[in-house]
C-alpha positions as YAML, in Angstrom:
chain: A
units: angstrom
residues:
- id: 1
  name: UNK
  ca: [15.04, -5.50, 13.71]
- id: 2
  name: UNK
  ca: [15.26, -3.51, 16.96]
- id: 3
  name: UNK
  ca: [13.85, -0.02, 17.46]
- id: 4
  name: UNK
  ca: [17.33, 1.50, 17.47]
- id: 5
  name: UNK
  ca: [17.86, 0.32, 13.89]
- id: 6
  name: UNK
  ca: [14.45, 0.39, 12.15]
- id: 7
  name: UNK
  ca: [14.21, -0.65, 8.46]
- id: 8
  name: UNK
  ca: [14.33, 2.22, 5.97]
- id: 9
  name: UNK
  ca: [14.05, 0.10, 2.80]
- id: 10
  name: UNK
  ca: [10.30, 0.03, 2.22]
- id: 11
  name: UNK
  ca: [9.01, -2.42, -0.38]
- id: 12
  name: UNK
  ca: [5.88, -1.42, -2.27]
- id: 13
  name: UNK
  ca: [6.19, -4.63, -4.33]
- id: 14
  name: UNK
  ca: [7.28, -7.20, -1.72]
- id: 15
  name: UNK
  ca: [10.05, -9.72, -2.33]
- id: 16
  name: UNK
  ca: [7.83, -12.71, -1.43]
- id: 17
  name: UNK
  ca: [5.70, -11.89, -4.48]
- id: 18
  name: UNK
  ca: [8.59, -11.06, -6.84]
- id: 19
  name: UNK
  ca: [10.35, -14.35, -6.05]
- id: 20
  name: UNK
  ca: [7.83, -16.07, -8.33]
- id: 21
  name: UNK
  ca: [9.83, -14.62, -11.24]
- id: 22
  name: UNK
  ca: [13.23, -15.71, -9.96]
- id: 23
  name: UNK
  ca: [15.44, -18.01, -12.01]
- id: 24
  name: UNK
  ca: [17.75, -20.79, -10.78]
- id: 25
  name: UNK
  ca: [20.15, -18.11, -9.57]
- id: 26
  name: UNK
  ca: [17.46, -16.64, -7.33]
- id: 27
  name: UNK
  ca: [17.41, -13.41, -9.36]
- id: 28
  name: UNK
  ca: [14.65, -11.67, -11.32]
- id: 29
  name: UNK
  ca: [15.00, -9.62, -14.50]
- id: 30
  name: UNK
  ca: [14.33, -5.96, -13.78]
- id: 31
  name: UNK
  ca: [13.34, -3.54, -16.54]
- id: 32
  name: UNK
  ca: [13.65, 0.18, -15.74]
- id: 33
  name: UNK
  ca: [13.74, 3.37, -17.76]
- id: 34
  name: UNK
  ca: [15.61, 5.93, -15.64]
- id: 35
  name: UNK
  ca: [16.27, 8.12, -18.68]
- id: 36
  name: UNK
  ca: [15.67, 7.51, -22.39]
- id: 37
  name: UNK
  ca: [16.77, 3.90, -22.67]
- id: 38
  name: UNK
  ca: [15.39, 0.79, -21.03]
- id: 39
  name: UNK
  ca: [17.89, -0.76, -18.62]
- id: 40
  name: UNK
  ca: [17.78, -4.53, -18.07]
- id: 41
  name: UNK
  ca: [19.59, -6.26, -15.22]
- id: 42
  name: UNK
  ca: [19.47, -9.42, -13.15]
- id: 43
  name: UNK
  ca: [18.88, -8.66, -9.51]
- id: 44
  name: UNK
  ca: [17.74, -10.26, -6.26]
- id: 45
  name: UNK
  ca: [14.02, -9.67, -5.50]
- id: 46
  name: UNK
  ca: [14.92, -7.79, -2.32]
- id: 47
  name: UNK
  ca: [16.88, -5.25, -4.39]
- id: 48
  name: UNK
  ca: [13.95, -3.94, -6.42]
- id: 49
  name: UNK
  ca: [10.39, -2.72, -5.86]
- id: 50
  name: UNK
  ca: [11.34, -0.51, -2.92]
- id: 51
  name: UNK
  ca: [12.11, 3.08, -2.00]
- id: 52
  name: UNK
  ca: [14.13, 4.36, 0.92]
- id: 53
  name: UNK
  ca: [11.95, 5.82, 3.69]
- id: 54
  name: UNK
  ca: [8.82, 5.64, 1.55]
- id: 55
  name: UNK
  ca: [6.40, 5.33, 4.49]
- id: 56
  name: UNK
  ca: [8.46, 7.29, 6.99]
- id: 57
  name: UNK
  ca: [6.47, 9.35, 9.49]
- id: 58
  name: UNK
  ca: [7.74, 12.92, 9.18]
- id: 59
  name: UNK
  ca: [8.21, 14.78, 12.43]
- id: 60
  name: UNK
  ca: [8.83, 11.63, 14.49]
- id: 61
  name: UNK
  ca: [11.90, 10.51, 16.39]
- id: 62
  name: UNK
  ca: [14.12, 8.22, 14.25]
- id: 63
  name: UNK
  ca: [13.33, 5.11, 16.30]
- id: 64
  name: UNK
  ca: [9.59, 5.66, 15.76]
- id: 65
  name: UNK
  ca: [9.50, 7.08, 12.23]
- id: 66
  name: UNK
  ca: [9.35, 3.68, 10.48]
- id: 67
  name: UNK
  ca: [6.29, 2.34, 12.30]
- id: 68
  name: UNK
  ca: [4.11, 2.24, 9.17]
- id: 69
  name: UNK
  ca: [6.51, -0.23, 7.54]
- id: 70
  name: UNK
  ca: [7.26, -2.19, 10.71]
- id: 71
  name: UNK
  ca: [3.76, -2.55, 12.14]
- id: 72
  name: UNK
  ca: [1.40, -2.26, 9.18]
- id: 73
  name: UNK
  ca: [2.84, -3.26, 5.81]
- id: 74
  name: UNK
  ca: [5.12, -5.94, 7.27]
- id: 75
  name: UNK
  ca: [2.06, -7.65, 8.79]
- id: 76
  name: UNK
  ca: [0.06, -7.35, 5.55]
- id: 77
  name: UNK
  ca: [2.89, -8.90, 3.54]
- id: 78
  name: UNK
  ca: [3.55, -11.69, 6.04]
- id: 79
  name: UNK
  ca: [-0.09, -12.83, 6.04]
- id: 80
  name: UNK
  ca: [-0.35, -12.49, 2.24]
- id: 81
  name: UNK
  ca: [2.75, -14.62, 1.72]
- id: 82
  name: UNK
  ca: [1.02, -17.57, 3.37]
- id: 83
  name: UNK
  ca: [-2.13, -16.99, 1.32]
- id: 84
  name: UNK
  ca: [-0.14, -16.95, -1.94]
- id: 85
  name: UNK
  ca: [1.63, -20.19, -1.00]
- id: 86
  name: UNK
  ca: [-1.77, -21.77, -0.47]
- id: 87
  name: UNK
  ca: [-3.08, -20.44, -3.80]
- id: 88
  name: UNK
  ca: [-0.17, -22.01, -5.65]
- id: 89
  name: UNK
  ca: [-0.54, -25.37, -3.87]
- id: 90
  name: UNK
  ca: [-4.31, -25.76, -4.20]
- id: 91
  name: UNK
  ca: [-5.48, -23.43, -7.01]
- id: 92
  name: UNK
  ca: [-9.27, -23.34, -7.29]
- id: 93
  name: UNK
  ca: [-9.59, -25.65, -4.29]
- id: 94
  name: UNK
  ca: [-7.61, -23.58, -1.79]
- id: 95
  name: UNK
  ca: [-9.03, -24.11, 1.73]
- id: 96
  name: UNK
  ca: [-9.91, -20.49, 2.41]
- id: 97
  name: UNK
  ca: [-11.01, -19.26, 5.81]
- id: 98
  name: UNK
  ca: [-11.89, -15.75, 6.97]
- id: 99
  name: UNK
  ca: [-8.31, -14.98, 8.05]
- id: 100
  name: UNK
  ca: [-6.36, -15.97, 4.92]
- id: 101
  name: UNK
  ca: [-9.08, -14.70, 2.58]
- id: 102
  name: UNK
  ca: [-9.00, -11.28, 4.26]
- id: 103
  name: UNK
  ca: [-5.19, -11.38, 4.23]
- id: 104
  name: UNK
  ca: [-5.08, -11.76, 0.45]
- id: 105
  name: UNK
  ca: [-7.80, -9.14, -0.10]
- id: 106
  name: UNK
  ca: [-5.96, -6.65, 2.10]
- id: 107
  name: UNK
  ca: [-2.74, -7.27, 0.19]
- id: 108
  name: UNK
  ca: [-4.45, -6.71, -3.18]
- id: 109
  name: UNK
  ca: [-5.98, -3.45, -1.94]
- id: 110
  name: UNK
  ca: [-2.64, -2.31, -0.54]
- id: 111
  name: UNK
  ca: [-1.01, -2.71, -3.97]
- id: 112
  name: UNK
  ca: [-3.41, -0.07, -5.30]
- id: 113
  name: UNK
  ca: [-2.33, 2.52, -2.73]
- id: 114
  name: UNK
  ca: [1.26, 1.96, -1.64]
- id: 115
  name: UNK
  ca: [3.39, 2.85, -4.68]
- id: 116
  name: UNK
  ca: [5.70, 5.90, -4.38]
- id: 117
  name: UNK
  ca: [3.50, 8.03, -6.67]
- id: 118
  name: UNK
  ca: [0.41, 7.12, -4.63]
- id: 119
  name: UNK
  ca: [2.06, 8.00, -1.32]
- id: 120
  name: UNK
  ca: [3.47, 11.28, -2.66]
- id: 121
  name: UNK
  ca: [0.10, 12.39, -4.05]
- id: 122
  name: UNK
  ca: [-1.75, 11.34, -0.91]
- id: 123
  name: UNK
  ca: [0.70, 13.18, 1.34]
- id: 124
  name: UNK
  ca: [0.51, 16.34, -0.81]
- id: 125
  name: UNK
  ca: [-3.29, 16.28, -0.81]
- id: 126
  name: UNK
  ca: [-3.47, 15.57, 2.91]
- id: 127
  name: UNK
  ca: [-1.20, 18.41, 4.00]
- id: 128
  name: UNK
  ca: [-2.91, 20.83, 1.60]
- id: 129
  name: UNK
  ca: [-6.40, 19.82, 2.70]
- id: 130
  name: UNK
  ca: [-5.68, 19.47, 6.41]
- id: 131
  name: UNK
  ca: [-6.28, 23.14, 7.19]
- id: 132
  name: UNK
  ca: [-9.40, 23.61, 5.05]
- id: 133
  name: UNK
  ca: [-12.56, 24.36, 7.01]
- id: 134
  name: UNK
  ca: [-16.15, 25.45, 6.36]
- id: 135
  name: UNK
  ca: [-18.26, 28.13, 7.99]
- id: 136
  name: UNK
  ca: [-19.95, 25.69, 10.36]
- id: 137
  name: UNK
  ca: [-16.61, 24.46, 11.69]
- id: 138
  name: UNK
  ca: [-15.34, 28.02, 12.07]
- id: 139
  name: UNK
  ca: [-18.52, 28.98, 13.94]
- id: 140
  name: UNK
  ca: [-18.10, 26.10, 16.40]
- id: 141
  name: UNK
  ca: [-14.48, 27.14, 16.91]
- id: 142
  name: UNK
  ca: [-15.45, 30.76, 17.61]
- id: 143
  name: UNK
  ca: [-18.12, 29.62, 20.06]
- id: 144
  name: UNK
  ca: [-15.47, 28.16, 22.39]
- id: 145
  name: UNK
  ca: [-12.67, 30.76, 22.33]
- id: 146
  name: UNK
  ca: [-9.39, 30.19, 24.08]
- id: 147
  name: UNK
  ca: [-7.04, 33.10, 24.59]
- id: 148
  name: UNK
  ca: [-4.04, 31.02, 23.60]
- id: 149
  name: UNK
  ca: [-5.46, 29.70, 20.31]
- id: 150
  name: UNK
  ca: [-5.19, 31.23, 16.83]
- id: 151
  name: UNK
  ca: [-8.03, 33.43, 15.62]
- id: 152
  name: UNK
  ca: [-9.46, 30.94, 13.10]
- id: 153
  name: UNK
  ca: [-9.94, 27.18, 13.09]
- id: 154
  name: UNK
  ca: [-7.98, 26.92, 9.83]
- id: 155
  name: UNK
  ca: [-5.00, 28.63, 11.47]
- id: 156
  name: UNK
  ca: [-5.34, 26.31, 14.45]
- id: 157
  name: UNK
  ca: [-5.26, 23.21, 12.21]
- id: 158
  name: UNK
  ca: [-2.30, 24.47, 10.21]
- id: 159
  name: UNK
  ca: [-0.37, 25.10, 13.41]
- id: 160
  name: UNK
  ca: [-0.61, 21.45, 14.49]
- id: 161
  name: UNK
  ca: [2.71, 19.56, 14.72]
- id: 162
  name: UNK
  ca: [3.90, 17.78, 11.59]
- id: 163
  name: UNK
  ca: [3.97, 14.44, 13.41]
- id: 164
  name: UNK
  ca: [0.29, 14.74, 14.31]
- id: 165
  name: UNK
  ca: [-0.68, 15.48, 10.70]
- id: 166
  name: UNK
  ca: [1.37, 12.51, 9.50]
- id: 167
  name: UNK
  ca: [-0.21, 10.16, 12.03]
- id: 168
  name: UNK
  ca: [-3.74, 11.13, 10.95]
- id: 169
  name: UNK
  ca: [-2.70, 10.84, 7.30]
- id: 170
  name: UNK
  ca: [-1.68, 7.22, 7.68]
- id: 171
  name: UNK
  ca: [-4.73, 6.40, 9.78]
- id: 172
  name: UNK
  ca: [-6.84, 7.42, 6.79]
- id: 173
  name: UNK
  ca: [-4.64, 5.38, 4.42]
- id: 174
  name: UNK
  ca: [-4.98, 2.34, 6.69]
- id: 175
  name: UNK
  ca: [-8.76, 2.74, 6.69]
- id: 176
  name: UNK
  ca: [-8.79, 2.65, 2.88]
- id: 177
  name: UNK
  ca: [-6.72, -0.53, 2.76]
- id: 178
  name: UNK
  ca: [-8.86, -2.10, 5.50]
- id: 179
  name: UNK
  ca: [-12.09, -0.76, 3.97]
- id: 180
  name: UNK
  ca: [-14.84, -3.05, 5.27]
- id: 181
  name: UNK
  ca: [-17.27, -2.56, 2.39]
- id: 182
  name: UNK
  ca: [-14.75, -2.97, -0.45]
- id: 183
  name: UNK
  ca: [-12.96, -5.79, 1.36]
- id: 184
  name: UNK
  ca: [-16.25, -7.57, 1.94]
- id: 185
  name: UNK
  ca: [-17.16, -7.32, -1.74]
- id: 186
  name: UNK
  ca: [-13.79, -8.81, -2.71]
- id: 187
  name: UNK
  ca: [-14.06, -11.60, -0.17]
- id: 188
  name: UNK
  ca: [-17.41, -12.58, -1.69]
- id: 189
  name: UNK
  ca: [-16.13, -12.75, -5.27]
- id: 190
  name: UNK
  ca: [-15.29, -16.02, -7.05]
- id: 191
  name: UNK
  ca: [-11.54, -16.61, -6.77]
- id: 192
  name: UNK
  ca: [-9.79, -18.59, -9.47]
- id: 193
  name: UNK
  ca: [-6.24, -19.48, -10.48]
- id: 194
  name: UNK
  ca: [-5.59, -19.66, -14.23]
- id: 195
  name: UNK
  ca: [-2.51, -21.51, -15.47]
- id: 196
  name: UNK
  ca: [-1.14, -20.29, -18.80]
- id: 197
  name: UNK
  ca: [-0.13, -22.94, -21.36]
- id: 198
  name: UNK
  ca: [3.56, -23.83, -21.42]
- id: 199
  name: UNK
  ca: [3.91, -22.44, -24.95]
- id: 200
  name: UNK
  ca: [2.39, -19.07, -23.97]
- id: 201
  name: UNK
  ca: [4.62, -16.02, -23.41]
- id: 202
  name: UNK
  ca: [5.92, -15.58, -19.87]
- id: 203
  name: UNK
  ca: [3.82, -13.25, -17.74]
- id: 204
  name: UNK
  ca: [5.38, -10.03, -16.46]
- id: 205
  name: UNK
  ca: [4.62, -8.09, -13.32]
- id: 206
  name: UNK
  ca: [5.22, -4.43, -12.54]
- id: 207
  name: UNK
  ca: [5.01, -1.63, -10.00]
- id: 208
  name: UNK
  ca: [1.24, -1.75, -10.55]
- id: 209
  name: UNK
  ca: [0.38, -5.45, -10.89]
- id: 210
  name: UNK
  ca: [-3.38, -5.25, -10.27]
- id: 211
  name: UNK
  ca: [-5.62, -5.01, -13.34]
- id: 212
  name: UNK
  ca: [-9.34, -4.51, -12.83]
- id: 213
  name: UNK
  ca: [-12.61, -3.32, -14.22]
- id: 214
  name: UNK
  ca: [-13.75, 0.15, -13.22]
- id: 215
  name: UNK
  ca: [-16.18, -1.02, -10.53]
- id: 216
  name: UNK
  ca: [-16.11, -3.59, -7.74]
- id: 217
  name: UNK
  ca: [-19.83, -4.40, -7.89]
- id: 218
  name: UNK
  ca: [-21.75, -6.26, -10.58]
- id: 219
  name: UNK
  ca: [-21.78, -9.57, -12.42]
- id: 220
  name: UNK
  ca: [-18.92, -8.76, -14.81]
- id: 221
  name: UNK
  ca: [-16.37, -7.40, -12.35]
- id: 222
  name: UNK
  ca: [-12.86, -8.79, -12.76]
- id: 223
  name: UNK
  ca: [-9.69, -8.19, -10.74]
- id: 224
  name: UNK
  ca: [-6.56, -10.07, -11.72]
- id: 225
  name: UNK
  ca: [-2.92, -10.23, -10.77]
- id: 226
  name: UNK
  ca: [-0.02, -12.12, -12.42]
...
């Protein structure tokens, strides 16, 4: 995909993961409720779990606006695909190393933060909060006046270009997905693969496939994913 034609279909539930539910025809069964009734259809994994321009950087040139998808989430999903293949081949005895273990942890954390509702709420909060200051910050701003700058620090922040605000917004989001402390806790957990009996009901997945206890620390912490 060259920079003149960047991808605008951004998957928050990647196709490599959804393919585990595909039938002999390569399609998955999608359940949606756009209005009052549940709609069921057979569809290719690439045709669901995405939103157009979900991670687009507002205020950027078109050839640069899709960098979050191209350079960040694409890498996360590529590394996680290899880790999932290994999980399925080896189960409990998967030969983990620091790279593939971190790859799977990062993918799990990303699933908690990359859905359309998450991105919309984060963007709304970020742009609302961006111009908030306290008295100490305002005092420092007044101590170094510039004739061309707005009167207050809050006005200065709110006058920043949209592209700059968007770039900082995603830098914070990346830091949450790559959170060293949380990621380290997950890497140190016991990882297991549980196979359901053949007579058990088929597992489903969803837009929010990660189920977990409220905390990440403690002896009874559980995170699981179908």
